[in-house]
């Protein structure tokens, strides 16, 4: 058979590009607001002081992040919680710079302001914590069979 005798082939339709969902910025903003737990627990004394308070705030924050993103159908969980961690760090740094007493910075005989060199490591640590929480939340979504 020559090309003249071949049956006509349908023209392939271009497949639409797979569109990745946008980052849910309202979720990022809402979850990063949990950075306010630290000064609120310091002012009220609800969770005590020192390490028990720190572990409680970290645990509550992680549980809420993973619960909201992992159990909810939040798209792009790793990116969402990584950005949430960064925003959480920015809120914490802003509190530490603007209102050091509320952020728990300083004590007797100190200037009350965090040294500037601690800002970048703090943001890196909070972003990394968000990344880890995002990986756990993605695992929860995968276990639940959520469509992303």
PDB file of N, CA and C in Angstrom, residues 31-43 53 57 61 86-106 111-115 118-119 122-123 126:
ATOM      1  N   UNK A  31      -2.277  29.303  58.930  1.00  0.00           N
ATOM      2  CA  UNK A  31      -1.438  28.402  59.716  1.00  0.00           C
ATOM      3  C   UNK A  31      -0.207  29.111  60.270  1.00  0.00           C
ATOM      4  N   UNK A  32       0.297  30.096  59.563  1.00  0.00           N
ATOM      5  CA  UNK A  32       1.461  30.822  60.086  1.00  0.00           C
ATOM      6  C   UNK A  32       1.076  31.720  61.258  1.00  0.00           C
ATOM      7  N   UNK A  33      -0.207  32.013  61.389  1.00  0.00           N
ATOM      8  CA  UNK A  33      -0.663  32.808  62.533  1.00  0.00           C
ATOM      9  C   UNK A  33      -0.495  32.063  63.851  1.00  0.00           C
ATOM     10  N   UNK A  34      -0.240  30.753  63.782  1.00  0.00           N
ATOM     11  CA  UNK A  34       0.014  30.003  65.006  1.00  0.00           C
ATOM     12  C   UNK A  34       1.307  30.455  65.677  1.00  0.00           C
ATOM     13  N   UNK A  35       2.114  31.250  65.006  1.00  0.00           N
ATOM     14  CA  UNK A  35       3.313  31.813  65.630  1.00  0.00           C
ATOM     15  C   UNK A  35       2.925  32.703  66.814  1.00  0.00           C
ATOM     16  N   UNK A  36       1.693  33.141  66.834  1.00  0.00           N
ATOM     17  CA  UNK A  36       1.224  33.980  67.937  1.00  0.00           C
ATOM     18  C   UNK A  36       0.980  33.172  69.214  1.00  0.00           C
ATOM     19  N   UNK A  37       1.017  31.839  69.110  1.00  0.00           N
ATOM     20  CA  UNK A  37       0.859  31.026  70.319  1.00  0.00           C
ATOM     21  C   UNK A  37       1.972  31.282  71.322  1.00  0.00           C
ATOM     22  N   UNK A  38       3.175  31.498  70.825  1.00  0.00           N
ATOM     23  CA  UNK A  38       4.311  31.682  71.726  1.00  0.00           C
ATOM     24  C   UNK A  38       4.116  32.899  72.636  1.00  0.00           C
ATOM     25  N   UNK A  39       3.859  34.091  72.080  1.00  0.00           N
ATOM     26  CA  UNK A  39       3.665  35.227  72.989  1.00  0.00           C
ATOM     27  C   UNK A  39       2.392  35.115  73.825  1.00  0.00           C
ATOM     28  N   UNK A  40       1.346  34.525  73.263  1.00  0.00           N
ATOM     29  CA  UNK A  40       0.103  34.403  74.028  1.00  0.00           C
ATOM     30  C   UNK A  40       0.270  33.477  75.222  1.00  0.00           C
ATOM     31  N   UNK A  41       0.985  32.372  75.036  1.00  0.00           N
ATOM     32  CA  UNK A  41       1.201  31.476  76.171  1.00  0.00           C
ATOM     33  C   UNK A  41       2.155  32.096  77.183  1.00  0.00           C
ATOM     34  N   UNK A  42       3.046  32.949  76.717  1.00  0.00           N
ATOM     35  CA  UNK A  42       3.945  33.640  77.632  1.00  0.00           C
ATOM     36  C   UNK A  42       3.210  34.662  78.482  1.00  0.00           C
ATOM     37  N   UNK A  43       2.267  35.364  77.863  1.00  0.00           N
ATOM     38  CA  UNK A  43       1.500  36.379  78.601  1.00  0.00           C
ATOM     39  C   UNK A  43       0.527  35.752  79.595  1.00  0.00           C
ATOM     40  N   UNK A  53       6.735  24.454  77.893  1.00  0.00           N
ATOM     41  CA  UNK A  53       5.974  25.392  77.063  1.00  0.00           C
ATOM     42  C   UNK A  53       6.422  25.303  75.607  1.00  0.00           C
ATOM     43  N   UNK A  57       3.995  24.153  72.510  1.00  0.00           N
ATOM     44  CA  UNK A  57       3.691  25.035  71.379  1.00  0.00           C
ATOM     45  C   UNK A  57       4.122  24.381  70.070  1.00  0.00           C
ATOM     46  N   UNK A  61       1.452  23.234  67.204  1.00  0.00           N
ATOM     47  CA  UNK A  61       1.623  23.795  65.866  1.00  0.00           C
ATOM     48  C   UNK A  61       1.774  22.689  64.828  1.00  0.00           C
ATOM     49  N   UNK A  86       8.094  29.221  56.496  1.00  0.00           N
ATOM     50  CA  UNK A  86       8.787  30.485  56.248  1.00  0.00           C
ATOM     51  C   UNK A  86       7.979  31.660  56.793  1.00  0.00           C
ATOM     52  N   UNK A  87       6.677  31.664  56.520  1.00  0.00           N
ATOM     53  CA  UNK A  87       5.823  32.747  57.024  1.00  0.00           C
ATOM     54  C   UNK A  87       5.763  32.739  58.551  1.00  0.00           C
ATOM     55  N   UNK A  88       5.722  31.557  59.144  1.00  0.00           N
ATOM     56  CA  UNK A  88       5.740  31.419  60.603  1.00  0.00           C
ATOM     57  C   UNK A  88       7.016  32.048  61.164  1.00  0.00           C
ATOM     58  N   UNK A  89       8.135  31.770  60.518  1.00  0.00           N
ATOM     59  CA  UNK A  89       9.408  32.360  60.941  1.00  0.00           C
ATOM     60  C   UNK A  89       9.406  33.871  60.789  1.00  0.00           C
ATOM     61  N   UNK A  90       8.822  34.372  59.702  1.00  0.00           N
ATOM     62  CA  UNK A  90       8.758  35.824  59.499  1.00  0.00           C
ATOM     63  C   UNK A  90       7.912  36.498  60.575  1.00  0.00           C
ATOM     64  N   UNK A  91       6.800  35.854  60.938  1.00  0.00           N
ATOM     65  CA  UNK A  91       5.966  36.407  62.013  1.00  0.00           C
ATOM     66  C   UNK A  91       6.746  36.413  63.321  1.00  0.00           C
ATOM     67  N   UNK A  92       7.439  35.317  63.607  1.00  0.00           N
ATOM     68  CA  UNK A  92       8.232  35.239  64.837  1.00  0.00           C
ATOM     69  C   UNK A  92       9.350  36.271  64.881  1.00  0.00           C
ATOM     70  N   UNK A  93      10.039  36.450  63.765  1.00  0.00           N
ATOM     71  CA  UNK A  93      11.127  37.446  63.706  1.00  0.00           C
ATOM     72  C   UNK A  93      10.555  38.849  63.858  1.00  0.00           C
ATOM     73  N   UNK A  94       9.438  39.107  63.183  1.00  0.00           N
ATOM     74  CA  UNK A  94       8.822  40.430  63.298  1.00  0.00           C
ATOM     75  C   UNK A  94       8.411  40.720  64.737  1.00  0.00           C
ATOM     76  N   UNK A  95       7.815  39.722  65.397  1.00  0.00           N
ATOM     77  CA  UNK A  95       7.454  39.902  66.806  1.00  0.00           C
ATOM     78  C   UNK A  95       8.684  40.159  67.655  1.00  0.00           C
ATOM     79  N   UNK A  96       9.740  39.403  67.392  1.00  0.00           N
ATOM     80  CA  UNK A  96      10.964  39.554  68.170  1.00  0.00           C
ATOM     81  C   UNK A  96      11.618  40.909  67.997  1.00  0.00           C
ATOM     82  N   UNK A  97      11.468  41.492  66.809  1.00  0.00           N
ATOM     83  CA  UNK A  97      12.080  42.790  66.552  1.00  0.00           C
ATOM     84  C   UNK A  97      11.189  43.947  67.009  1.00  0.00           C
ATOM     85  N   UNK A  98       9.883  43.790  66.825  1.00  0.00           N
ATOM     86  CA  UNK A  98       8.975  44.891  67.135  1.00  0.00           C
ATOM     87  C   UNK A  98       8.554  44.929  68.602  1.00  0.00           C
ATOM     88  N   UNK A  99       8.262  43.762  69.156  1.00  0.00           N
ATOM     89  CA  UNK A  99       7.789  43.697  70.526  1.00  0.00           C
ATOM     90  C   UNK A  99       8.544  42.571  71.239  1.00  0.00           C
ATOM     91  N   UNK A 100       9.809  42.799  71.594  1.00  0.00           N
ATOM     92  CA  UNK A 100      10.624  41.721  72.146  1.00  0.00           C
ATOM     93  C   UNK A 100      10.063  41.091  73.416  1.00  0.00           C
ATOM     94  N   UNK A 101       9.391  41.857  74.241  1.00  0.00           N
ATOM     95  CA  UNK A 101       8.859  41.312  75.487  1.00  0.00           C
ATOM     96  C   UNK A 101       7.779  40.272  75.186  1.00  0.00           C
ATOM     97  N   UNK A 102       6.921  40.539  74.200  1.00  0.00           N
ATOM     98  CA  UNK A 102       5.875  39.591  73.837  1.00  0.00           C
ATOM     99  C   UNK A 102       6.444  38.332  73.205  1.00  0.00           C
ATOM    100  N   UNK A 103       7.556  38.460  72.502  1.00  0.00           N
ATOM    101  CA  UNK A 103       8.154  37.305  71.845  1.00  0.00           C
ATOM    102  C   UNK A 103       8.998  36.487  72.805  1.00  0.00           C
ATOM    103  N   UNK A 104       9.188  36.957  74.020  1.00  0.00           N
ATOM    104  CA  UNK A 104       9.972  36.221  75.005  1.00  0.00           C
ATOM    105  C   UNK A 104      11.461  36.392  74.832  1.00  0.00           C
ATOM    106  N   UNK A 105      11.854  37.461  74.165  1.00  0.00           N
ATOM    107  CA  UNK A 105      13.270  37.710  73.927  1.00  0.00           C
ATOM    108  C   UNK A 105      13.815  38.594  75.034  1.00  0.00           C
ATOM    109  N   UNK A 106      14.998  38.286  75.443  1.00  0.00           N
ATOM    110  CA  UNK A 106      15.669  39.143  76.419  1.00  0.00           C
ATOM    111  C   UNK A 106      15.302  38.780  77.842  1.00  0.00           C
ATOM    112  N   UNK A 111      19.337  43.856  75.929  1.00  0.00           N
ATOM    113  CA  UNK A 111      18.725  44.934  75.158  1.00  0.00           C
ATOM    114  C   UNK A 111      17.301  44.593  74.755  1.00  0.00           C
ATOM    115  N   UNK A 112      16.957  43.297  74.782  1.00  0.00           N
ATOM    116  CA  UNK A 112      15.605  42.892  74.447  1.00  0.00           C
ATOM    117  C   UNK A 112      15.369  42.674  72.969  1.00  0.00           C
ATOM    118  N   UNK A 113      16.365  42.928  72.134  1.00  0.00           N
ATOM    119  CA  UNK A 113      16.207  42.749  70.699  1.00  0.00           C
ATOM    120  C   UNK A 113      17.094  41.596  70.260  1.00  0.00           C
ATOM    121  N   UNK A 114      16.546  40.732  69.401  1.00  0.00           N
ATOM    122  CA  UNK A 114      17.339  39.618  68.894  1.00  0.00           C
ATOM    123  C   UNK A 114      18.485  40.152  68.038  1.00  0.00           C
ATOM    124  N   UNK A 115      19.659  39.533  68.134  1.00  0.00           N
ATOM    125  CA  UNK A 115      20.746  39.938  67.245  1.00  0.00           C
ATOM    126  C   UNK A 115      20.361  39.675  65.789  1.00  0.00           C
ATOM    127  N   UNK A 118      20.769  36.268  63.887  1.00  0.00           N
ATOM    128  CA  UNK A 118      19.919  35.106  64.173  1.00  0.00           C
ATOM    129  C   UNK A 118      18.710  35.018  63.252  1.00  0.00           C
ATOM    130  N   UNK A 119      18.457  36.048  62.468  1.00  0.00           N
ATOM    131  CA  UNK A 119      17.251  36.060  61.633  1.00  0.00           C
ATOM    132  C   UNK A 119      17.304  34.982  60.558  1.00  0.00           C
ATOM    133  N   UNK A 122      17.055  31.419  61.912  1.00  0.00           N
ATOM    134  CA  UNK A 122      15.690  31.174  62.410  1.00  0.00           C
ATOM    135  C   UNK A 122      14.736  30.905  61.258  1.00  0.00           C
ATOM    136  N   UNK A 123      14.855  31.676  60.193  1.00  0.00           N
ATOM    137  CA  UNK A 123      13.985  31.464  59.036  1.00  0.00           C
ATOM    138  C   UNK A 123      14.275  30.117  58.365  1.00  0.00           C
ATOM    139  N   UNK A 126      12.727  27.311  60.618  1.00  0.00           N
ATOM    140  CA  UNK A 126      11.263  27.266  60.509  1.00  0.00           C
ATOM    141  C   UNK A 126      10.831  26.755  59.140  1.00  0.00           C
TER     142      UNK A 126
END
